[in-house]
Amino acid sequence: MSLDNVNDTAANEALIKEVLDQYPEKAAKKRARHLGTVKADASGNPTCGVKSNIKSVPGVMTIRGCAYAGSKGVVWGPIKDMVHISHGPVGCGQYSWSQRRNYFNGTVGVDSFVTMQITSDFQERDIVFGGDKNLDKMVDELNEMFPLNRGITIQSECPIGLIGDDIEAVAKKKSKETGKTIVPVRCEGFRGVSQSLGHHIANDAIRDWVFDKTEAEWETGPYDVNLIADYNIGGDAWPSRKLLEEIGLRVIGSWSGDATLAEIERAPKAKLNLIHCYRSMNYICRHMEEKYDIPWVEYNFFGPTQIAASLRKIAAQFDETIQANAEKVIAKYQPLVDAVVARYKPRLEGKTVLLYVGGLRPRHVATAYDDLGMVIVGTGYEFAHNDDYQRTGHYLKEGTLVYDDVSGYELEKFIEKLRPDLVGSGVKEKYATQKMGVPFRQMHSWDYSGPYHGYDGFAIFARDMDMAVNSPIWSKFKAPWKAA
């Protein structure tokens, strides 16, 4: 792609109009609110004011997940020493089985259950007569089979909400009988417009069913922090924790990736909450700020520019010792950064990137690409809210194409017209993009690579982007527009 037209506002707005012209008038009017470009506000700051967190247009296939996916697949599923029941028909549990690469330490089936899938396997009789009795029996069987589990969650699927199973009553009864934490989560897939409400519901379940239920035996310290909303995709939470401990902080909880129930129970004893994925767990951070007076800070450990900025922001919440340590750690890793940039920037500089991911990555990874000299030409979220887009503008250049809840047609048209050197999105978009002859990286779970967080992760990130963009295999493909 020629860099002469990169992030050209007029060209991108003309592209949006071309896409909208293919819809019926009513659908086009609705979708127009979700497509736009980055523009400067009255103060000269870049903003992207597209509409978000609205129901998808009926009949237009989108890439969103459901509330069950947000609760079980994101927030609760990675908690390793709890057993998570997918309560309903087998399909949802099968689809969500071990898909996110949430790494953990432990022995599967003994003290860790992340990669196991447990479902109540609803049949027609359960829809008619209810599944409460089977759920009661299932909890007993799970405690017999896995005696070292610290607790159980009940992740409700759509039929549970439709037939009215009383999972709360079962949870209270079995918790009293077993003495273990049993959490009912009303995350039926049809709730909300996307998986985002599932995150919120899961956060509320932590608030209502975990916090203050037991007295966490923990000797507090002045540098205690919680690492929140890092799901340890490909091991991401481990280098993040390493950096925080290197500057002198004590991570008393890292959740929910590689987390234990005890880490969540003692979370209210921390001095500061550090949140990585703002969209999925800002709710619990706000609750802890209001109830326990624990401040929270959003941070970004993608790429050296943001790592340094985040370490300094975090250190500023503490004393001069921590602040000095942060500077030492930044200086310590600078030779690694210089070596990575020297090796990969000449091979990647000027290459264009189009992103479409969930959570935080449409904005958080932008500066990691900048660090390698790559240019973001389009980005968007699957399930963002307005405050996500408010946080996105300053990561992007004016004129950048922005799209919310993009449809398959829109995304393919944007790729065809912008002709990026690399697309970063999810597995559903991967193979269609590659068939267009465009390099692709799966940016939900790192295409079986990672970690990407931290300084060591930046080296892996740079290698993977180079491997994707500069692979000789692309010379064997002919994109449809080239064939035409």
GROMACS .gro file of C-alpha atoms in nm:
model
  484
    1MET     CA    1   0.000   0.000   0.000
    2SER     CA    2   0.128   0.348  -0.085
    3LEU     CA    3   0.189   0.557   0.224
    4ASP     CA    4   0.078   0.870   0.036
    5ASN     CA    5  -0.288   0.793   0.112
    6VAL     CA    6  -0.246   0.639   0.456
    7ASN     CA    7  -0.507   0.773   0.700
    8ASP     CA    8  -0.655   1.010   0.443
    9THR     CA    9  -0.975   1.133   0.605
   10ALA     CA   10  -1.157   1.215   0.281
   11ALA     CA   11  -1.062   0.881   0.122
   12ASN     CA   12  -1.172   0.685   0.429
   13GLU     CA   13  -1.503   0.869   0.452
   14ALA     CA   14  -1.562   0.797   0.082
   15LEU     CA   15  -1.490   0.430   0.156
   16ILE     CA   16  -1.745   0.431   0.437
   17LYS     CA   17  -2.005   0.578   0.201
   18GLU     CA   18  -1.926   0.312  -0.059
   19VAL     CA   19  -1.985   0.040   0.198
   20LEU     CA   20  -2.306   0.193   0.331
   21ASP     CA   21  -2.449   0.228  -0.020
   22GLN     CA   22  -2.474  -0.151  -0.038
   23TYR     CA   23  -2.720  -0.169   0.255
   24PRO     CA   24  -3.093  -0.105   0.257
   25GLU     CA   25  -3.168   0.251   0.369
   26LYS     CA   26  -3.270   0.159   0.725
   27ALA     CA   27  -2.968  -0.067   0.783
   28ALA     CA   28  -2.733   0.190   0.629
   29LYS     CA   29  -2.864   0.458   0.865
   30LYS     CA   30  -2.797   0.236   1.165
   31ARG     CA   31  -2.451   0.123   1.052
   32ALA     CA   32  -2.344   0.480   0.966
   33ARG     CA   33  -2.328   0.560   1.338
   34HIS     CA   34  -2.071   0.284   1.391
   35LEU     CA   35  -1.824   0.388   1.119
   36GLY     CA   36  -1.599   0.692   1.117
   37THR     CA   37  -1.250   0.837   1.124
   38VAL     CA   38  -1.025   0.982   1.391
   39LYS     CA   39  -1.070   1.359   1.404
   40ALA     CA   40  -0.939   1.641   1.618
   41ASP     CA   41  -1.173   1.787   1.880
   42ALA     CA   42  -1.201   2.153   1.979
   43SER     CA   43  -0.880   2.121   2.182
   44GLY     CA   44  -0.691   1.958   1.898
   45ASN     CA   45  -0.693   1.612   2.057
   46PRO     CA   46  -0.772   1.314   1.834
   47THR     CA   47  -1.110   1.151   1.900
   48CYS     CA   48  -1.315   0.873   1.743
   49GLY     CA   49  -1.679   0.920   1.829
   50VAL     CA   50  -1.847   0.617   1.676
   51LYS     CA   51  -2.152   0.461   1.841
   52SER     CA   52  -2.100   0.140   2.036
   53ASN     CA   53  -2.262  -0.116   2.269
   54ILE     CA   54  -2.577  -0.123   2.057
   55LYS     CA   55  -2.757  -0.431   1.924
   56SER     CA   56  -2.627  -0.554   1.591
   57VAL     CA   57  -2.839  -0.493   1.282
   58PRO     CA   58  -3.064  -0.801   1.231
   59GLY     CA   59  -2.953  -1.008   0.935
   60VAL     CA   60  -2.601  -0.864   0.934
   61MET     CA   61  -2.353  -1.127   1.048
   62THR     CA   62  -2.112  -0.989   1.309
   63ILE     CA   63  -1.828  -1.135   1.511
   64ARG     CA   64  -1.947  -1.067   1.865
   65GLY     CA   65  -1.966  -1.320   2.146
   66CYS     CA   66  -2.248  -1.359   2.396
   67ALA     CA   67  -2.283  -1.291   2.770
   68TYR     CA   68  -2.193  -1.652   2.852
   69ALA     CA   69  -1.869  -1.611   2.652
   70GLY     CA   70  -1.787  -1.295   2.846
   71SER     CA   71  -1.838  -1.459   3.185
   72LYS     CA   72  -1.722  -1.817   3.142
   73GLY     CA   73  -1.478  -1.769   2.855
   74VAL     CA   74  -1.311  -1.453   2.983
   75VAL     CA   75  -1.350  -1.372   3.353
   76TRP     CA   76  -1.425  -1.697   3.540
   77GLY     CA   77  -1.280  -1.968   3.318
   78PRO     CA   78  -0.908  -1.892   3.384
   79ILE     CA   79  -0.947  -1.919   3.765
   80LYS     CA   80  -0.757  -2.241   3.799
   81ASP     CA   81  -0.854  -2.401   4.129
   82MET     CA   82  -1.229  -2.369   4.077
   83VAL     CA   83  -1.445  -2.603   3.869
   84HIS     CA   84  -1.663  -2.416   3.620
   85ILE     CA   85  -1.991  -2.579   3.518
   86SER     CA   86  -2.143  -2.484   3.182
   87HIS     CA   87  -2.505  -2.528   3.291
   88GLY     CA   88  -2.715  -2.609   2.987
   89PRO     CA   89  -2.684  -2.802   2.658
   90VAL     CA   90  -2.344  -2.936   2.563
   91GLY     CA   91  -2.281  -2.705   2.266
   92CYS     CA   92  -2.184  -2.389   2.455
   93GLY     CA   93  -1.946  -2.577   2.679
   94GLN     CA   94  -1.789  -2.755   2.384
   95TYR     CA   95  -1.739  -2.429   2.195
   96SER     CA   96  -1.579  -2.258   2.495
   97TRP     CA   97  -1.349  -2.546   2.583
   98SER     CA   98  -0.984  -2.438   2.621
   99GLN     CA   99  -1.007  -2.185   2.340
  100ARG     CA  100  -0.823  -1.888   2.490
  101ARG     CA  101  -0.486  -2.037   2.585
  102ASN     CA  102  -0.506  -1.918   2.948
  103TYR     CA  103  -0.178  -2.056   3.080
  104PHE     CA  104  -0.153  -2.170   3.442
  105ASN     CA  105   0.069  -2.352   3.687
  106GLY     CA  106  -0.078  -2.669   3.835
  107THR     CA  107  -0.181  -3.025   3.763
  108VAL     CA  108  -0.490  -3.068   3.549
  109GLY     CA  109  -0.765  -3.256   3.731
  110VAL     CA  110  -0.589  -3.234   4.066
  111ASP     CA  111  -0.557  -2.869   4.167
  112SER     CA  112  -0.620  -2.694   3.833
  113PHE     CA  113  -0.922  -2.725   3.606
  114VAL     CA  114  -0.885  -2.454   3.338
  115THR     CA  115  -0.852  -2.690   3.043
  116MET     CA  116  -1.133  -2.919   3.155
  117GLN     CA  117  -1.487  -2.874   3.028
  118ILE     CA  118  -1.770  -2.969   3.261
  119THR     CA  119  -2.130  -2.939   3.147
  120SER     CA  120  -2.468  -3.044   3.280
  121ASP     CA  121  -2.551  -3.155   2.924
  122PHE     CA  122  -2.917  -3.049   2.920
  123GLN     CA  123  -3.155  -3.281   2.738
  124GLU     CA  124  -3.517  -3.230   2.642
  125ARG     CA  125  -3.640  -3.367   2.976
  126ASP     CA  126  -3.434  -3.105   3.158
  127ILE     CA  127  -3.598  -2.828   2.959
  128VAL     CA  128  -3.939  -2.965   3.057
  129PHE     CA  129  -3.878  -3.056   3.421
  130GLY     CA  130  -3.584  -2.830   3.509
  131GLY     CA  131  -3.223  -2.907   3.586
  132ASP     CA  132  -3.197  -2.810   3.954
  133LYS     CA  133  -3.190  -3.167   4.086
  134ASN     CA  134  -2.924  -3.272   3.836
  135LEU     CA  135  -2.720  -2.965   3.925
  136ASP     CA  136  -2.739  -3.053   4.295
  137LYS     CA  137  -2.619  -3.404   4.222
  138MET     CA  138  -2.351  -3.276   3.988
  139VAL     CA  139  -2.193  -3.059   4.259
  140ASP     CA  140  -2.166  -3.366   4.486
  141GLU     CA  141  -2.007  -3.570   4.209
  142LEU     CA  142  -1.756  -3.296   4.127
  143ASN     CA  143  -1.647  -3.266   4.489
  144GLU     CA  144  -1.603  -3.643   4.503
  145MET     CA  145  -1.407  -3.656   4.177
  146PHE     CA  146  -1.196  -3.344   4.241
  147PRO     CA  147  -1.162  -3.306   4.619
  148LEU     CA  148  -0.890  -3.038   4.591
  149ASN     CA  149  -1.111  -2.791   4.408
  150ARG     CA  150  -1.155  -2.471   4.610
  151GLY     CA  151  -1.496  -2.387   4.471
  152ILE     CA  152  -1.744  -2.419   4.187
  153THR     CA  153  -1.909  -2.170   3.952
  154ILE     CA  154  -2.238  -2.232   3.771
  155GLN     CA  155  -2.228  -2.056   3.432
  156SER     CA  156  -2.584  -2.046   3.303
  157GLU     CA  157  -2.659  -2.086   2.934
  158CYS     CA  158  -2.964  -1.951   2.750
  159PRO     CA  159  -3.218  -2.225   2.839
  160ILE     CA  160  -3.156  -2.168   3.212
  161GLY     CA  161  -3.291  -1.816   3.194
  162LEU     CA  162  -3.583  -1.925   2.978
  163ILE     CA  163  -3.707  -2.206   3.205
  164GLY     CA  164  -3.620  -2.034   3.535
  165ASP     CA  165  -3.384  -2.280   3.705
  166ASP     CA  166  -3.307  -2.149   4.055
  167ILE     CA  167  -2.928  -2.178   4.043
  168GLU     CA  168  -2.893  -1.937   4.336
  169ALA     CA  169  -3.086  -2.168   4.565
  170VAL     CA  170  -2.874  -2.464   4.459
  171ALA     CA  171  -2.555  -2.263   4.515
  172LYS     CA  172  -2.658  -2.157   4.867
  173LYS     CA  173  -2.766  -2.508   4.962
  174LYS     CA  174  -2.452  -2.680   4.834
  175SER     CA  175  -2.220  -2.415   4.974
  176LYS     CA  176  -2.368  -2.472   5.317
  177GLU     CA  177  -2.337  -2.849   5.282
  178THR     CA  178  -1.982  -2.854   5.144
  179GLY     CA  179  -1.833  -2.547   5.309
  180LYS     CA  180  -1.697  -2.438   4.970
  181THR     CA  181  -1.755  -2.126   4.765
  182ILE     CA  182  -2.019  -2.196   4.503
  183VAL     CA  183  -2.104  -1.907   4.272
  184PRO     CA  184  -2.413  -1.887   4.050
  185VAL     CA  185  -2.356  -1.665   3.746
  186ARG     CA  186  -2.661  -1.547   3.553
  187CYS     CA  187  -2.475  -1.511   3.224
  188GLU     CA  188  -2.734  -1.650   2.982
  189GLY     CA  189  -2.609  -1.579   2.633
  190PHE     CA  190  -2.904  -1.366   2.527
  191ARG     CA  191  -2.839  -1.105   2.797
  192GLY     CA  192  -2.710  -0.774   2.666
  193VAL     CA  193  -2.592  -0.692   2.315
  194SER     CA  194  -2.258  -0.874   2.334
  195GLN     CA  195  -2.019  -1.054   2.566
  196SER     CA  196  -1.952  -0.723   2.742
  197LEU     CA  197  -2.251  -0.763   2.972
  198GLY     CA  198  -2.118  -1.109   3.057
  199HIS     CA  199  -1.803  -0.942   3.192
  200HIS     CA  200  -2.016  -0.711   3.404
  201ILE     CA  201  -2.231  -0.997   3.536
  202ALA     CA  202  -1.917  -1.195   3.625
  203ASN     CA  203  -1.773  -0.895   3.810
  204ASP     CA  204  -2.096  -0.858   4.004
  205ALA     CA  205  -2.083  -1.228   4.096
  206ILE     CA  206  -1.734  -1.177   4.242
  207ARG     CA  207  -1.865  -0.880   4.439
  208ASP     CA  208  -2.173  -1.063   4.570
  209TRP     CA  209  -2.050  -1.420   4.619
  210VAL     CA  210  -1.675  -1.400   4.688
  211PHE     CA  211  -1.579  -1.072   4.855
  212ASP     CA  212  -1.624  -1.058   5.233
  213LYS     CA  213  -1.752  -1.417   5.256
  214THR     CA  214  -1.437  -1.547   5.428
  215GLU     CA  215  -1.169  -1.374   5.630
  216ALA     CA  216  -0.861  -1.379   5.412
  217GLU     CA  217  -0.555  -1.449   5.626
  218TRP     CA  218  -0.303  -1.212   5.475
  219GLU     CA  219  -0.041  -0.984   5.625
  220THR     CA  220  -0.064  -0.663   5.429
  221GLY     CA  221   0.231  -0.456   5.311
  222PRO     CA  222   0.281  -0.104   5.173
  223TYR     CA  223   0.350  -0.223   4.819
  224ASP     CA  224   0.067  -0.475   4.774
  225VAL     CA  225  -0.106  -0.458   4.435
  226ASN     CA  226  -0.361  -0.658   4.240
  227LEU     CA  227  -0.294  -0.735   3.875
  228ILE     CA  228  -0.646  -0.739   3.732
  229ALA     CA  229  -0.789  -0.833   3.391
  230ASP     CA  230  -0.480  -1.002   3.252
  231TYR     CA  231  -0.595  -1.344   3.138
  232ASN     CA  232  -0.246  -1.487   3.084
  233ILE     CA  233  -0.300  -1.550   2.714
  234GLY     CA  234   0.012  -1.734   2.604
  235GLY     CA  235   0.164  -1.648   2.944
  236ASP     CA  236   0.114  -1.268   2.928
  237ALA     CA  237   0.056  -1.221   3.301
  238TRP     CA  238   0.389  -1.374   3.397
  239PRO     CA  239   0.620  -1.111   3.237
  240SER     CA  240   0.383  -0.840   3.364
  241ARG     CA  241   0.412  -0.973   3.718
  242LYS     CA  242   0.789  -1.000   3.677
  243LEU     CA  243   0.820  -0.630   3.586
  244LEU     CA  244   0.602  -0.519   3.877
  245GLU     CA  245   0.804  -0.726   4.121
  246GLU     CA  246   1.128  -0.594   3.974
  247ILE     CA  247   1.030  -0.238   4.065
  248GLY     CA  248   0.958  -0.351   4.421
  249LEU     CA  249   0.584  -0.413   4.428
  250ARG     CA  250   0.424  -0.725   4.573
  251VAL     CA  251   0.155  -0.877   4.351
  252ILE     CA  252  -0.089  -1.035   4.597
  253GLY     CA  253  -0.332  -1.133   4.324
  254SER     CA  254  -0.311  -1.181   3.949
  255TRP     CA  255  -0.653  -1.254   3.809
  256SER     CA  256  -0.810  -1.409   3.644
  257GLY     CA  257  -0.525  -1.561   3.442
  258ASP     CA  258  -0.341  -1.824   3.652
  259ALA     CA  259  -0.549  -1.707   3.949
  260THR     CA  260  -0.662  -1.891   4.258
  261LEU     CA  261  -0.980  -1.824   4.452
  262ALA     CA  262  -0.768  -1.710   4.748
  263GLU     CA  263  -0.611  -1.433   4.537
  264ILE     CA  264  -0.956  -1.294   4.463
  265GLU     CA  265  -1.069  -1.327   4.826
  266ARG     CA  266  -0.775  -1.118   4.950
  267ALA     CA  267  -0.802  -0.857   4.674
  268PRO     CA  268  -0.964  -0.595   4.903
  269LYS     CA  269  -0.644  -0.588   5.111
  270ALA     CA  270  -0.432  -0.437   4.829
  271LYS     CA  271  -0.309  -0.078   4.819
  272LEU     CA  272  -0.359  -0.037   4.445
  273ASN     CA  273  -0.543  -0.214   4.164
  274LEU     CA  274  -0.371  -0.232   3.825
  275ILE     CA  275  -0.611  -0.305   3.541
  276HIS     CA  276  -0.503  -0.420   3.198
  277CYS     CA  277  -0.827  -0.500   3.013
  278TYR     CA  278  -1.038  -0.201   3.111
  279ARG     CA  279  -1.351  -0.320   2.935
  280SER     CA  280  -1.381  -0.653   3.115
  281MET     CA  281  -1.304  -0.563   3.478
  282ASN     CA  282  -1.332  -0.189   3.536
  283TYR     CA  283  -1.656  -0.269   3.720
  284ILE     CA  284  -1.488  -0.458   4.003
  285CYS     CA  285  -1.213  -0.195   4.026
  286ARG     CA  286  -1.473   0.078   4.066
  287HIS     CA  287  -1.649  -0.127   4.332
  288MET     CA  288  -1.327  -0.176   4.530
  289GLU     CA  289  -1.254   0.195   4.501
  290GLU     CA  290  -1.596   0.284   4.639
  291LYS     CA  291  -1.617   0.020   4.913
  292TYR     CA  292  -1.256  -0.039   5.018
  293ASP     CA  293  -1.100   0.292   4.909
  294ILE     CA  294  -0.851   0.117   4.677
  295PRO     CA  295  -0.747   0.339   4.384
  296TRP     CA  296  -0.696   0.186   4.041
  297VAL     CA  297  -0.470   0.261   3.746
  298GLU     CA  298  -0.503   0.140   3.388
  299TYR     CA  299  -0.175   0.027   3.235
  300ASN     CA  300  -0.044  -0.100   2.901
  301PHE     CA  301   0.249  -0.343   2.873
  302PHE     CA  302   0.243  -0.376   2.491
  303GLY     CA  303   0.565  -0.236   2.342
  304PRO     CA  304   0.850  -0.044   2.507
  305THR     CA  305   0.694   0.303   2.477
  306GLN     CA  306   0.385   0.206   2.672
  307ILE     CA  307   0.572  -0.022   2.912
  308ALA     CA  308   0.795   0.266   3.020
  309ALA     CA  309   0.503   0.508   3.047
  310SER     CA  310   0.298   0.258   3.248
  311LEU     CA  311   0.582   0.170   3.486
  312ARG     CA  312   0.631   0.538   3.559
  313LYS     CA  313   0.257   0.593   3.607
  314ILE     CA  314   0.235   0.298   3.846
  315ALA     CA  315   0.550   0.400   4.034
  316ALA     CA  316   0.409   0.752   4.079
  317GLN     CA  317   0.144   0.600   4.308
  318PHE     CA  318   0.419   0.498   4.552
  319ASP     CA  319   0.730   0.646   4.712
  320GLU     CA  320   1.063   0.755   4.565
  321THR     CA  321   1.214   0.408   4.615
  322ILE     CA  322   0.964   0.251   4.375
  323GLN     CA  323   1.001   0.542   4.134
  324ALA     CA  324   1.380   0.501   4.128
  325ASN     CA  325   1.341   0.127   4.079
  326ALA     CA  326   1.114   0.187   3.781
  327GLU     CA  327   1.380   0.399   3.612
  328LYS     CA  328   1.639   0.129   3.678
  329VAL     CA  329   1.418  -0.139   3.526
  330ILE     CA  330   1.346   0.073   3.218
  331ALA     CA  331   1.719   0.135   3.173
  332LYS     CA  332   1.797  -0.233   3.229
  333TYR     CA  333   1.580  -0.344   2.938
  334GLN     CA  334   1.675  -0.063   2.699
  335PRO     CA  335   1.954  -0.268   2.533
  336LEU     CA  336   1.699  -0.545   2.463
  337VAL     CA  337   1.460  -0.290   2.312
  338ASP     CA  338   1.737  -0.138   2.100
  339ALA     CA  339   1.838  -0.480   1.970
  340VAL     CA  340   1.480  -0.575   1.879
  341VAL     CA  341   1.413  -0.245   1.705
  342ALA     CA  342   1.746  -0.259   1.519
  343ARG     CA  343   1.667  -0.606   1.391
  344TYR     CA  344   1.301  -0.573   1.295
  345LYS     CA  345   1.223  -0.206   1.228
  346PRO     CA  346   1.412  -0.198   0.896
  347ARG     CA  347   1.202  -0.495   0.781
  348LEU     CA  348   0.869  -0.356   0.907
  349GLU     CA  349   0.892   0.022   0.884
  350GLY     CA  350   0.614   0.172   0.674
  351LYS     CA  351   0.410  -0.150   0.669
  352THR     CA  352   0.040  -0.088   0.728
  353VAL     CA  353  -0.181  -0.270   0.978
  354LEU     CA  354  -0.558  -0.309   1.005
  355LEU     CA  355  -0.693  -0.433   1.340
  356TYR     CA  356  -1.027  -0.567   1.459
  357VAL     CA  357  -1.021  -0.724   1.803
  358GLY     CA  358  -1.217  -0.724   2.129
  359GLY     CA  359  -1.125  -0.593   2.471
  360LEU     CA  360  -0.835  -0.350   2.488
  361ARG     CA  361  -0.614  -0.448   2.196
  362PRO     CA  362  -0.745  -0.218   1.921
  363ARG     CA  363  -0.582   0.065   2.113
  364HIS     CA  364  -0.323  -0.100   2.337
  365VAL     CA  365  -0.123  -0.269   2.061
  366ALA     CA  366  -0.122   0.042   1.840
  367THR     CA  367   0.193   0.189   1.993
  368ALA     CA  368   0.368  -0.149   1.987
  369TYR     CA  369   0.330  -0.132   1.609
  370ASP     CA  370   0.446   0.230   1.620
  371ASP     CA  371   0.760   0.118   1.802
  372LEU     CA  372   0.839  -0.099   1.499
  373GLY     CA  373   0.763   0.179   1.250
  374MET     CA  374   0.434   0.022   1.137
  375VAL     CA  375   0.125   0.232   1.065
  376ILE     CA  376  -0.230   0.160   1.186
  377VAL     CA  377  -0.475   0.234   0.901
  378GLY     CA  378  -0.790   0.099   1.065
  379THR     CA  379  -0.902  -0.033   1.402
  380GLY     CA  380  -1.219  -0.125   1.584
  381TYR     CA  381  -1.378  -0.321   1.867
  382GLU     CA  382  -1.625  -0.605   1.878
  383PHE     CA  383  -1.793  -0.507   2.206
  384ALA     CA  384  -1.658  -0.170   2.318
  385HIS     CA  385  -1.849   0.101   2.504
  386ASN     CA  386  -1.823   0.475   2.443
  387ASP     CA  387  -1.551   0.517   2.706
  388ASP     CA  388  -1.332   0.265   2.520
  389TYR     CA  389  -1.342   0.482   2.209
  390GLN     CA  390  -1.275   0.791   2.420
  391ARG     CA  391  -0.954   0.619   2.533
  392THR     CA  392  -0.862   0.517   2.179
  393GLY     CA  393  -0.818   0.847   1.995
  394HIS     CA  394  -0.481   0.946   2.137
  395TYR     CA  395  -0.328   0.613   2.031
  396LEU     CA  396  -0.413   0.676   1.664
  397LYS     CA  397  -0.328   0.923   1.389
  398GLU     CA  398  -0.588   1.163   1.257
  399GLY     CA  399  -0.782   1.017   0.966
  400THR     CA  400  -0.749   0.655   1.080
  401LEU     CA  401  -1.054   0.446   0.989
  402VAL     CA  402  -1.255   0.335   1.295
  403TYR     CA  403  -1.535   0.077   1.295
  404ASP     CA  404  -1.747  -0.071   1.573
  405ASP     CA  405  -1.909  -0.418   1.559
  406VAL     CA  406  -1.799  -0.446   1.198
  407SER     CA  407  -1.976  -0.696   0.973
  408GLY     CA  408  -1.797  -0.956   0.766
  409TYR     CA  409  -1.883  -0.765   0.448
  410GLU     CA  410  -1.753  -0.435   0.585
  411LEU     CA  411  -1.427  -0.583   0.708
  412GLU     CA  412  -1.355  -0.756   0.378
  413LYS     CA  413  -1.433  -0.436   0.187
  414PHE     CA  414  -1.203  -0.232   0.411
  415ILE     CA  415  -0.923  -0.485   0.359
  416GLU     CA  416  -0.978  -0.481  -0.017
  417LYS     CA  417  -0.973  -0.102  -0.044
  418LEU     CA  418  -0.704  -0.019   0.214
  419ARG     CA  419  -0.488  -0.316   0.112
  420PRO     CA  420  -0.295  -0.339   0.441
  421ASP     CA  421   0.029  -0.529   0.473
  422LEU     CA  422  -0.104  -0.706   0.782
  423VAL     CA  423  -0.443  -0.775   0.941
  424GLY     CA  424  -0.474  -0.852   1.311
  425SER     CA  425  -0.807  -0.998   1.418
  426GLY     CA  426  -0.968  -1.323   1.540
  427VAL     CA  427  -0.981  -1.681   1.422
  428LYS     CA  428  -1.314  -1.627   1.242
  429GLU     CA  429  -1.152  -1.367   1.017
  430LYS     CA  430  -0.817  -1.541   0.977
  431TYR     CA  431  -0.877  -1.777   0.687
  432ALA     CA  432  -1.093  -1.543   0.479
  433THR     CA  433  -0.819  -1.281   0.503
  434GLN     CA  434  -0.543  -1.522   0.413
  435LYS     CA  435  -0.743  -1.638   0.110
  436MET     CA  436  -0.732  -1.276  -0.002
  437GLY     CA  437  -0.356  -1.303  -0.004
  438VAL     CA  438  -0.310  -1.075   0.298
  439PRO     CA  439  -0.080  -1.164   0.591
  440PHE     CA  440  -0.269  -1.221   0.916
  441ARG     CA  441  -0.201  -1.254   1.289
  442GLN     CA  442  -0.461  -1.388   1.529
  443MET     CA  443  -0.463  -1.109   1.789
  444HIS     CA  444  -0.705  -1.268   2.036
  445SER     CA  445  -0.471  -1.547   2.140
  446TRP     CA  446  -0.148  -1.468   1.957
  447ASP     CA  447  -0.179  -1.741   1.692
  448TYR     CA  448  -0.041  -2.001   1.935
  449SER     CA  449   0.257  -1.780   2.021
  450GLY     CA  450   0.324  -1.530   2.300
  451PRO     CA  451   0.356  -1.386   2.549
  452TYR     CA  452   0.335  -1.036   2.399
  453HIS     CA  453   0.334  -0.837   2.726
  454GLY     CA  454   0.650  -0.691   2.875
  455TYR     CA  455   0.995  -0.639   2.727
  456ASP     CA  456   1.055  -1.007   2.656
  457GLY     CA  457   0.711  -1.024   2.500
  458PHE     CA  458   0.792  -0.732   2.270
  459ALA     CA  459   1.075  -0.935   2.120
  460ILE     CA  460   0.831  -1.220   2.045
  461PHE     CA  461   0.572  -0.975   1.910
  462ALA     CA  462   0.825  -0.819   1.670
  463ARG     CA  463   0.943  -1.161   1.551
  464ASP     CA  464   0.586  -1.277   1.486
  465MET     CA  465   0.488  -0.963   1.293
  466ASP     CA  466   0.800  -0.995   1.077
  467MET     CA  467   0.732  -1.364   1.023
  468ALA     CA  468   0.377  -1.286   0.908
  469VAL     CA  469   0.447  -0.986   0.685
  470ASN     CA  470   0.771  -1.102   0.524
  471SER     CA  471   0.696  -1.471   0.480
  472PRO     CA  472   0.782  -1.580   0.125
  473ILE     CA  473   0.453  -1.771   0.105
  474TRP     CA  474   0.266  -1.453   0.012
  475SER     CA  475   0.451  -1.436  -0.320
  476LYS     CA  476   0.263  -1.755  -0.412
  477PHE     CA  477  -0.077  -1.592  -0.354
  478LYS     CA  478  -0.257  -1.348  -0.580
  479ALA     CA  479  -0.504  -1.122  -0.403
  480PRO     CA  480  -0.848  -1.090  -0.575
  481TRP     CA  481  -0.784  -0.727  -0.666
  482LYS     CA  482  -0.449  -0.823  -0.824
  483ALA     CA  483  -0.612  -1.104  -1.018
  484ALA     CA  484  -0.875  -0.861  -1.144
   0.00000   0.00000   0.00000
